[in-house]
PDB file of C-alpha atoms and ligand atoms in Angstrom:
ATOM      1  CA  MET A   1     -31.327 -53.947  46.489  1.00 43.00           C
ATOM      2  CA  ALA A   2     -34.539 -56.043  44.809  1.00 43.00           C
ATOM      3  CA  PRO A   3     -34.821 -59.126  45.838  1.00 43.00           C
ATOM      4  CA  VAL A   4     -33.377 -61.359  43.599  1.00 39.00           C
ATOM      5  CA  GLU A   5     -36.657 -64.006  43.055  1.00 39.00           C
ATOM      6  CA  VAL A   6     -38.179 -61.241  41.503  1.00 40.00           C
ATOM      7  CA  GLU A   7     -36.662 -61.023  37.982  1.00 41.00           C
ATOM      8  CA  MET A   8     -37.190 -58.800  35.983  1.00 42.00           C
ATOM      9  CA  ILE A   9     -37.117 -58.632  31.909  1.00 41.00           C
ATOM     10  CA  ALA A  10     -36.637 -54.714  31.065  1.00 37.00           C
ATOM     11  CA  GLU A  11     -38.038 -53.784  27.590  1.00 37.00           C
ATOM     12  CA  ARG A  12     -35.726 -53.843  24.667  1.00 36.00           C
ATOM     13  CA  GLN A  13     -37.032 -50.226  24.354  1.00 35.00           C
ATOM     14  CA  GLU A  14     -36.479 -49.381  27.789  1.00 39.00           C
ATOM     15  CA  MET A  15     -33.131 -50.168  27.816  1.00 39.00           C
ATOM     16  CA  THR A  16     -31.674 -47.777  25.628  1.00 38.00           C
ATOM     17  CA  ALA A  17     -30.037 -45.332  27.693  1.00 39.00           C
ATOM     18  CA  VAL A  18     -30.464 -42.779  24.909  1.00 47.00           C
ATOM     19  CA  GLU A  19     -34.174 -41.664  25.291  1.00 61.00           C
ATOM     20  CA  PRO A  20     -35.289 -38.242  26.454  1.00 77.00           C
ATOM     21  CA  VAL A  21     -36.304 -38.572  30.259  1.00 86.00           C
ATOM     22  CA  ARG A  22     -40.366 -37.745  28.452  1.00 90.00           C
ATOM     23  CA  VAL A  23     -42.331 -35.058  31.487  1.00 95.00           C
ATOM     24  CA  LEU A  24     -46.405 -33.986  30.402  1.00 97.00           C
ATOM     25  CA  VAL A  25     -47.053 -31.048  32.040  1.00 97.00           C
ATOM     26  CA  VAL A  26     -50.771 -30.130  32.849  1.00 97.00           C
ATOM     27  CA  GLU A  27     -51.640 -27.125  33.580  1.00 96.00           C
ATOM     28  CA  ASP A  28     -54.348 -24.163  32.831  1.00 96.00           C
ATOM     29  CA  GLU A  29     -52.359 -21.434  33.832  1.00 95.00           C
ATOM     30  CA  PRO A  30     -50.473 -20.703  29.781  1.00 95.00           C
ATOM     31  CA  MET A  31     -47.830 -18.528  32.406  1.00 93.00           C
ATOM     32  CA  VAL A  32     -46.799 -21.100  35.182  1.00 93.00           C
ATOM     33  CA  ARG A  33     -47.687 -24.198  32.561  1.00 95.00           C
ATOM     34  CA  GLU A  34     -44.754 -21.822  29.924  1.00 94.00           C
ATOM     35  CA  VAL A  35     -42.170 -21.535  33.038  1.00 94.00           C
ATOM     36  CA  VAL A  36     -42.432 -24.539  34.997  1.00 95.00           C
ATOM     37  CA  ALA A  37     -41.831 -26.254  31.019  1.00 96.00           C
ATOM     38  CA  ARG A  38     -38.534 -24.117  30.331  1.00 95.00           C
ATOM     39  CA  TYR A  39     -36.859 -25.114  32.833  1.00 94.00           C
ATOM     40  CA  LEU A  40     -37.826 -28.701  32.972  1.00 94.00           C
ATOM     41  CA  ARG A  41     -36.511 -28.057  29.059  1.00 94.00           C
ATOM     42  CA  ARG A  42     -33.542 -26.340  30.714  1.00 92.00           C
ATOM     43  CA  GLU A  43     -32.643 -30.007  32.049  1.00 89.00           C
ATOM     44  CA  GLY A  44     -32.278 -31.992  29.364  1.00 89.00           C
ATOM     45  CA  TYR A  45     -36.228 -33.284  29.592  1.00 92.00           C
ATOM     46  CA  GLU A  46     -38.592 -34.161  26.721  1.00 92.00           C
ATOM     47  CA  VAL A  47     -41.342 -32.026  27.418  1.00 95.00           C
ATOM     48  CA  ARG A  48     -45.358 -32.074  26.306  1.00 95.00           C
ATOM     49  CA  LEU A  49     -47.869 -30.047  27.861  1.00 97.00           C
ATOM     50  CA  ALA A  50     -52.324 -30.088  28.609  1.00 97.00           C
ATOM     51  CA  GLY A  51     -53.816 -26.941  29.649  1.00 97.00           C
ATOM     52  CA  ASP A  52     -56.702 -29.606  30.322  1.00 97.00           C
ATOM     53  CA  GLY A  53     -58.027 -32.835  32.382  1.00 96.00           C
ATOM     54  CA  GLU A  54     -58.794 -34.350  29.290  1.00 96.00           C
ATOM     55  CA  THR A  55     -56.456 -33.489  26.487  1.00 96.00           C
ATOM     56  CA  ALA A  56     -53.568 -34.440  29.264  1.00 96.00           C
ATOM     57  CA  LEU A  57     -55.296 -38.033  29.569  1.00 93.00           C
ATOM     58  CA  ALA A  58     -55.633 -38.100  25.345  1.00 92.00           C
ATOM     59  CA  ALA A  59     -51.742 -37.341  25.655  1.00 92.00           C
ATOM     60  CA  TRP A  60     -51.371 -39.867  28.533  1.00 88.00           C
ATOM     61  CA  ARG A  61     -53.113 -42.392  25.891  1.00 85.00           C
ATOM     62  CA  ASP A  62     -51.087 -41.553  23.434  1.00 83.00           C
ATOM     63  CA  GLN A  63     -48.073 -41.118  23.899  1.00 81.00           C
ATOM     64  CA  PRO A  64     -46.423 -42.974  28.143  1.00 77.00           C
ATOM     65  CA  VAL A  65     -44.729 -40.418  29.199  1.00 87.00           C
ATOM     66  CA  ASP A  66     -41.414 -40.768  32.441  1.00 88.00           C
ATOM     67  CA  LEU A  67     -43.357 -38.452  34.758  1.00 94.00           C
ATOM     68  CA  ILE A  68     -46.819 -36.693  35.506  1.00 96.00           C
ATOM     69  CA  LEU A  69     -47.085 -32.561  36.835  1.00 96.00           C
ATOM     70  CA  LEU A  70     -50.766 -32.640  37.507  1.00 95.00           C
ATOM     71  CA  ASP A  71     -52.634 -29.484  38.219  1.00 93.00           C
ATOM     72  CA  LEU A  72     -55.603 -30.192  40.821  1.00 90.00           C
ATOM     73  CA  MET A  73     -58.116 -27.535  39.333  1.00 89.00           C
ATOM     74  CA  LEU A  74     -58.625 -28.102  35.784  1.00 92.00           C
ATOM     75  CA  PRO A  75     -61.771 -27.386  32.986  1.00 93.00           C
ATOM     76  CA  ARG A  76     -63.134 -30.323  32.247  1.00 91.00           C
ATOM     77  CA  LEU A  77     -61.929 -33.303  34.539  1.00 91.00           C
ATOM     78  CA  SER A  78     -60.397 -32.170  37.383  1.00 90.00           C
ATOM     79  CA  GLY A  79     -56.893 -33.239  38.224  1.00 91.00           C
ATOM     80  CA  MET A  80     -57.745 -35.553  40.897  1.00 88.00           C
ATOM     81  CA  GLU A  81     -59.930 -37.580  38.058  1.00 90.00           C
ATOM     82  CA  VAL A  82     -57.274 -37.292  35.777  1.00 93.00           C
ATOM     83  CA  CYS A  83     -55.011 -38.718  38.809  1.00 91.00           C
ATOM     84  CA  ARG A  84     -57.329 -41.837  39.360  1.00 87.00           C
ATOM     85  CA  GLN A  85     -57.764 -42.982  35.816  1.00 88.00           C
ATOM     86  CA  ILE A  86     -54.245 -42.965  35.043  1.00 88.00           C
ATOM     87  CA  ARG A  87     -53.505 -44.963  38.482  1.00 83.00           C
ATOM     88  CA  THR A  88     -56.167 -47.163  36.898  1.00 79.00           C
ATOM     89  CA  VAL A  89     -53.369 -48.948  34.460  1.00 77.00           C
ATOM     90  CA  SER A  90     -50.298 -47.222  35.087  1.00 80.00           C
ATOM     91  CA  ASP A  91     -47.371 -46.156  37.990  1.00 80.00           C
ATOM     92  CA  VAL A  92     -45.932 -43.239  36.495  1.00 85.00           C
ATOM     93  CA  PRO A  93     -44.722 -40.990  38.407  1.00 89.00           C
ATOM     94  CA  ILE A  94     -47.283 -37.853  39.030  1.00 91.00           C
ATOM     95  CA  ILE A  95     -46.196 -34.839  41.382  1.00 92.00           C
ATOM     96  CA  MET A  96     -50.463 -33.002  41.901  1.00 90.00           C
ATOM     97  CA  LEU A  97     -49.573 -28.946  42.020  1.00 90.00           C
ATOM     98  CA  THR A  98     -52.171 -27.606  44.136  1.00 86.00           C
ATOM     99  CA  ALA A  99     -53.157 -24.345  45.548  1.00 80.00           C
ATOM    100  CA  ARG A 100     -52.055 -23.649  49.473  1.00 70.00           C
ATOM    101  CA  GLY A 101     -54.836 -24.911  52.153  1.00 68.00           C
ATOM    102  CA  GLU A 102     -57.412 -27.228  51.731  1.00 62.00           C
ATOM    103  CA  GLU A 103     -57.299 -28.592  48.165  1.00 65.00           C
ATOM    104  CA  THR A 104     -53.080 -30.184  49.440  1.00 65.00           C
ATOM    105  CA  ASP A 105     -55.180 -31.889  52.060  1.00 62.00           C
ATOM    106  CA  LYS A 106     -58.111 -33.540  50.001  1.00 63.00           C
ATOM    107  CA  VAL A 107     -54.793 -34.709  47.718  1.00 63.00           C
ATOM    108  CA  ILE A 108     -53.199 -36.497  50.617  1.00 61.00           C
ATOM    109  CA  GLY A 109     -55.946 -37.775  52.589  1.00 50.00           C
ATOM    110  CA  LEU A 110     -58.120 -39.448  49.464  1.00 57.00           C
ATOM    111  CA  GLY A 111     -54.734 -41.209  48.982  1.00 68.00           C
ATOM    112  CA  ILE A 112     -55.414 -41.169  44.983  1.00 73.00           C
ATOM    113  CA  GLY A 113     -51.900 -42.123  43.984  1.00 77.00           C
ATOM    114  CA  ALA A 114     -50.262 -39.229  43.681  1.00 84.00           C
ATOM    115  CA  ASP A 115     -46.731 -39.405  44.720  1.00 83.00           C
ATOM    116  CA  ASP A 116     -45.985 -36.341  45.376  1.00 84.00           C
ATOM    117  CA  TYR A 117     -47.596 -32.424  45.958  1.00 84.00           C
ATOM    118  CA  VAL A 118     -46.817 -28.504  45.425  1.00 87.00           C
ATOM    119  CA  THR A 119     -47.825 -26.359  46.521  1.00 86.00           C
ATOM    120  CA  LYS A 120     -48.479 -22.740  44.560  1.00 86.00           C
ATOM    121  CA  PRO A 121     -46.163 -20.269  43.969  1.00 86.00           C
ATOM    122  CA  PHE A 122     -43.621 -23.240  43.552  1.00 89.00           C
ATOM    123  CA  SER A 123     -40.229 -21.607  42.576  1.00 90.00           C
ATOM    124  CA  PRO A 124     -39.594 -23.153  39.289  1.00 89.00           C
ATOM    125  CA  ARG A 125     -36.205 -24.555  40.639  1.00 88.00           C
ATOM    126  CA  GLU A 126     -37.700 -26.658  43.752  1.00 90.00           C
ATOM    127  CA  LEU A 127     -40.380 -28.085  41.306  1.00 93.00           C
ATOM    128  CA  VAL A 128     -37.398 -29.232  38.887  1.00 92.00           C
ATOM    129  CA  ALA A 129     -35.356 -30.895  41.879  1.00 92.00           C
ATOM    130  CA  ARG A 130     -38.464 -32.359  42.643  1.00 92.00           C
ATOM    131  CA  VAL A 131     -38.935 -33.751  39.388  1.00 93.00           C
ATOM    132  CA  GLN A 132     -35.591 -35.140  39.842  1.00 89.00           C
ATOM    133  CA  ALA A 133     -35.716 -36.713  42.697  1.00 87.00           C
ATOM    134  CA  LEU A 134     -38.983 -38.954  42.407  1.00 86.00           C
ATOM    135  CA  LEU A 135     -36.869 -39.805  39.057  1.00 84.00           C
ATOM    136  CA  ARG A 136     -34.137 -41.747  41.128  1.00 78.00           C
ATOM    137  CA  ARG A 137     -37.105 -43.416  43.569  1.00 74.00           C
ATOM    138  CA  ALA A 138     -38.690 -44.625  40.282  1.00 66.00           C
ATOM    139  CA  ARG A 139     -36.174 -45.555  38.014  1.00 54.00           C
ATOM    140  CA  PRO A 140     -36.389 -50.003  39.656  1.00 48.00           C
ATOM    141  CA  VAL A 141     -40.415 -49.469  38.835  1.00 44.00           C
ATOM    142  CA  SER A 142     -39.899 -47.221  35.133  1.00 39.00           C
ATOM    143  CA  ALA A 143     -36.741 -49.113  34.577  1.00 45.00           C
ATOM    144  CA  ARG A 144     -38.205 -53.053  34.722  1.00 54.00           C
ATOM    145  CA  GLY A 145     -41.314 -51.094  33.052  1.00 62.00           C
ATOM    146  CA  PRO A 146     -45.327 -51.850  32.959  1.00 67.00           C
ATOM    147  CA  ASN A 147     -44.926 -54.953  30.613  1.00 75.00           C
ATOM    148  CA  ALA A 148     -42.343 -56.080  32.250  1.00 78.00           C
ATOM    149  CA  LEU A 149     -42.547 -60.509  33.225  1.00 84.00           C
ATOM    150  CA  ILE A 150     -42.674 -61.687  36.464  1.00 87.00           C
ATOM    151  CA  ARG A 151     -41.363 -63.967  37.787  1.00 87.00           C
ATOM    152  CA  SER A 152     -41.074 -65.442  41.719  1.00 87.00           C
ATOM    153  CA  GLY A 153     -41.323 -68.661  43.238  1.00 88.00           C
ATOM    154  CA  ASP A 154     -43.400 -71.246  40.701  1.00 90.00           C
ATOM    155  CA  ILE A 155     -45.566 -68.148  40.006  1.00 94.00           C
ATOM    156  CA  GLU A 156     -45.265 -66.168  36.380  1.00 93.00           C
ATOM    157  CA  ILE A 157     -46.585 -62.987  35.270  1.00 93.00           C
ATOM    158  CA  ASP A 158     -47.618 -61.715  32.586  1.00 91.00           C
ATOM    159  CA  PRO A 159     -47.799 -58.621  31.590  1.00 88.00           C
ATOM    160  CA  ARG A 160     -47.749 -58.786  28.140  1.00 85.00           C
ATOM    161  CA  SER A 161     -50.307 -61.555  27.682  1.00 90.00           C
ATOM    162  CA  ARG A 162     -52.239 -60.985  30.120  1.00 92.00           C
ATOM    163  CA  SER A 163     -51.320 -63.945  31.515  1.00 94.00           C
ATOM    164  CA  VAL A 164     -50.909 -66.556  34.913  1.00 96.00           C
ATOM    165  CA  ARG A 165     -49.246 -69.436  35.206  1.00 95.00           C
ATOM    166  CA  VAL A 166     -48.685 -71.708  37.609  1.00 94.00           C
ATOM    167  CA  GLU A 167     -45.822 -74.349  37.869  1.00 91.00           C
ATOM    168  CA  SER A 168     -45.515 -73.749  34.578  1.00 90.00           C
ATOM    169  CA  ARG A 169     -49.943 -74.323  34.368  1.00 94.00           C
ATOM    170  CA  PRO A 170     -52.279 -72.060  32.359  1.00 95.00           C
ATOM    171  CA  VAL A 171     -54.117 -70.357  35.063  1.00 96.00           C
ATOM    172  CA  GLN A 172     -57.048 -68.714  33.831  1.00 95.00           C
ATOM    173  CA  LEU A 173     -58.185 -65.130  36.174  1.00 95.00           C
ATOM    174  CA  THR A 174     -60.644 -62.927  35.433  1.00 94.00           C
ATOM    175  CA  ALA A 175     -59.193 -59.062  34.399  1.00 91.00           C
ATOM    176  CA  LYS A 176     -60.121 -57.429  37.532  1.00 92.00           C
ATOM    177  CA  GLU A 177     -58.039 -61.121  39.146  1.00 95.00           C
ATOM    178  CA  PHE A 178     -55.408 -60.937  37.001  1.00 95.00           C
ATOM    179  CA  ASP A 179     -54.789 -56.611  37.881  1.00 93.00           C
ATOM    180  CA  LEU A 180     -54.662 -57.352  41.603  1.00 95.00           C
ATOM    181  CA  LEU A 181     -52.741 -59.726  41.379  1.00 96.00           C
ATOM    182  CA  HIS A 182     -50.296 -57.914  38.404  1.00 93.00           C
ATOM    183  CA  PHE A 183     -50.607 -54.860  41.047  1.00 91.00           C
ATOM    184  CA  LEU A 184     -49.636 -56.629  44.454  1.00 92.00           C
ATOM    185  CA  ALA A 185     -46.957 -58.390  42.825  1.00 91.00           C
ATOM    186  CA  SER A 186     -45.239 -55.112  41.619  1.00 86.00           C
ATOM    187  CA  HIS A 187     -45.207 -53.472  44.291  1.00 84.00           C
ATOM    188  CA  PRO A 188     -43.666 -56.838  46.551  1.00 80.00           C
ATOM    189  CA  ASN A 189     -43.887 -56.588  50.015  1.00 81.00           C
ATOM    190  CA  HIS A 190     -45.463 -53.413  49.746  1.00 83.00           C
ATOM    191  CA  VAL A 191     -49.093 -53.831  52.288  1.00 86.00           C
ATOM    192  CA  PHE A 192     -51.939 -52.183  50.591  1.00 87.00           C
ATOM    193  CA  THR A 193     -55.550 -50.842  52.130  1.00 87.00           C
ATOM    194  CA  ARG A 194     -58.256 -52.434  50.505  1.00 89.00           C
ATOM    195  CA  ASP A 195     -58.920 -48.894  50.206  1.00 84.00           C
ATOM    196  CA  GLU A 196     -55.511 -48.206  47.698  1.00 83.00           C
ATOM    197  CA  LEU A 197     -56.158 -51.459  46.150  1.00 88.00           C
ATOM    198  CA  MET A 198     -59.916 -50.689  45.568  1.00 85.00           C
ATOM    199  CA  ASN A 199     -58.238 -46.695  44.052  1.00 78.00           C
ATOM    200  CA  ARG A 200     -55.303 -48.848  42.401  1.00 81.00           C
ATOM    201  CA  VAL A 201     -56.473 -51.487  40.869  1.00 85.00           C
ATOM    202  CA  TRP A 202     -60.411 -50.959  40.047  1.00 80.00           C
ATOM    203  CA  ASP A 203     -62.407 -48.242  37.782  1.00 64.00           C
ATOM    204  CA  PHE A 204     -62.409 -45.632  40.096  1.00 57.00           C
ATOM    205  CA  ALA A 205     -67.034 -45.432  39.308  1.00 57.00           C
ATOM    206  CA  PHE A 206     -67.185 -48.754  41.103  1.00 57.00           C
ATOM    207  CA  ALA A 207     -64.994 -47.877  44.405  1.00 54.00           C
ATOM    208  CA  GLY A 208     -66.955 -48.117  47.637  1.00 62.00           C
ATOM    209  CA  ASP A 209     -67.425 -51.655  48.661  1.00 76.00           C
ATOM    210  CA  THR A 210     -63.763 -52.041  50.039  1.00 79.00           C
ATOM    211  CA  GLY A 211     -65.128 -56.186  50.131  1.00 86.00           C
ATOM    212  CA  THR A 212     -65.154 -56.585  46.369  1.00 89.00           C
ATOM    213  CA  VAL A 213     -61.294 -56.922  47.537  1.00 92.00           C
ATOM    214  CA  THR A 214     -61.898 -59.369  50.027  1.00 94.00           C
ATOM    215  CA  VAL A 215     -63.314 -61.272  47.760  1.00 94.00           C
ATOM    216  CA  HIS A 216     -60.720 -60.461  44.728  1.00 95.00           C
ATOM    217  CA  VAL A 217     -58.238 -61.404  47.029  1.00 97.00           C
ATOM    218  CA  ARG A 218     -59.895 -65.511  48.049  1.00 96.00           C
ATOM    219  CA  ARG A 219     -60.908 -65.939  44.616  1.00 96.00           C
ATOM    220  CA  LEU A 220     -56.820 -65.879  43.322  1.00 97.00           C
ATOM    221  CA  ARG A 221     -55.469 -67.425  46.589  1.00 97.00           C
ATOM    222  CA  GLN A 222     -57.452 -70.809  46.061  1.00 97.00           C
ATOM    223  CA  LYS A 223     -56.095 -70.141  41.929  1.00 96.00           C
ATOM    224  CA  ILE A 224     -52.391 -70.037  42.973  1.00 96.00           C
ATOM    225  CA  GLU A 225     -51.846 -70.391  45.886  1.00 96.00           C
ATOM    226  CA  PRO A 226     -50.467 -74.002  46.746  1.00 93.00           C
ATOM    227  CA  ASP A 227     -52.274 -73.905  49.827  1.00 94.00           C
ATOM    228  CA  PRO A 228     -55.263 -71.276  49.597  1.00 95.00           C
ATOM    229  CA  ASP A 229     -56.125 -71.375  54.048  1.00 94.00           C
ATOM    230  CA  ARG A 230     -51.968 -70.816  54.447  1.00 95.00           C
ATOM    231  CA  PRO A 231     -50.964 -68.065  51.244  1.00 96.00           C
ATOM    232  CA  ARG A 232     -47.342 -68.845  50.868  1.00 94.00           C
ATOM    233  CA  TYR A 233     -47.615 -64.874  47.906  1.00 95.00           C
ATOM    234  CA  LEU A 234     -51.386 -63.225  48.694  1.00 96.00           C
ATOM    235  CA  LYS A 235     -50.635 -62.502  52.338  1.00 95.00           C
ATOM    236  CA  THR A 236     -53.689 -60.776  54.856  1.00 94.00           C
ATOM    237  CA  VAL A 237     -51.134 -58.002  57.091  1.00 90.00           C
ATOM    238  CA  TRP A 238     -53.858 -58.696  59.822  1.00 88.00           C
ATOM    239  CA  GLY A 239     -55.651 -54.694  60.409  1.00 85.00           C
ATOM    240  CA  VAL A 240     -53.850 -52.987  57.353  1.00 86.00           C
ATOM    241  CA  GLY A 241     -54.687 -55.299  54.321  1.00 91.00           C
ATOM    242  CA  TYR A 242     -52.718 -56.970  51.647  1.00 94.00           C
ATOM    243  CA  LYS A 243     -49.205 -57.533  50.196  1.00 93.00           C
ATOM    244  CA  PHE A 244     -47.382 -60.018  47.457  1.00 93.00           C
ATOM    245  CA  GLU A 245     -44.780 -61.862  49.259  1.00 92.00           C
ATOM    246  CA  PRO A 246     -42.506 -62.625  46.860  1.00 86.00           C
ATOM    247  CA  ALA A 247     -41.386 -66.621  47.015  1.00 81.00           C
ATOM    248  CA  GLN A 248     -37.319 -67.217  48.767  1.00 70.00           C
ATOM    249  CA  ALA A 249     -35.004 -68.516  46.619  1.00 55.00           C
TER     250      ALA A 249
HETATM  251 CA1  LIG B 301     -55.522 -24.407  37.649  1.00 68.31          CA
END
């Protein structure tokens, strides 16, 4: 059950159920790409294709999809880098396609934010099953959409205008403060490590100093918490990281 205190207002466009589910398949081997596309289309998905990392990012910017199948080893821009860049702005479900061996460990170990991975060679049928399973798990998130208004207690976060109100009064946040608050509030009660927040909220080019996360959390608390020393919303989970705790009704 979703916490009732976090009120989600879905975008009108996303509430119409007739829209096909869109999947972007990023794979440089034409054979694999075509076979995967054929199986997905057979299941009723609308499939877009990209053969390299840069084309994938361009296709994503052009029209966001509901799920991405992302090959790890790609020309022009690696799957890992594509994943990181998309994760700075979106929670779209991503399944990495990896070769057997070390690559898989890399995907899991680096915490780049992929939701699942499939090791080659895979059966297209199994891949389709993974796609369906991930879409089922991700539905609450995609149904409310990245632009949904989030309300919790006295805090209102509006991604469309990138504005935040506390007790109905506008609060001035920097771009990264907003991104961090929005990201945490979009995943209520989910604990993120500083490394994860660095990867998910900051451009990976700035990654490295997780002290940045600590500083931003402190500033955010001063701006949104009734008592910054005893945070109600932005909680520290000692030894792990931070989470957004929705207000109790
Ligand atoms: Ca490849």
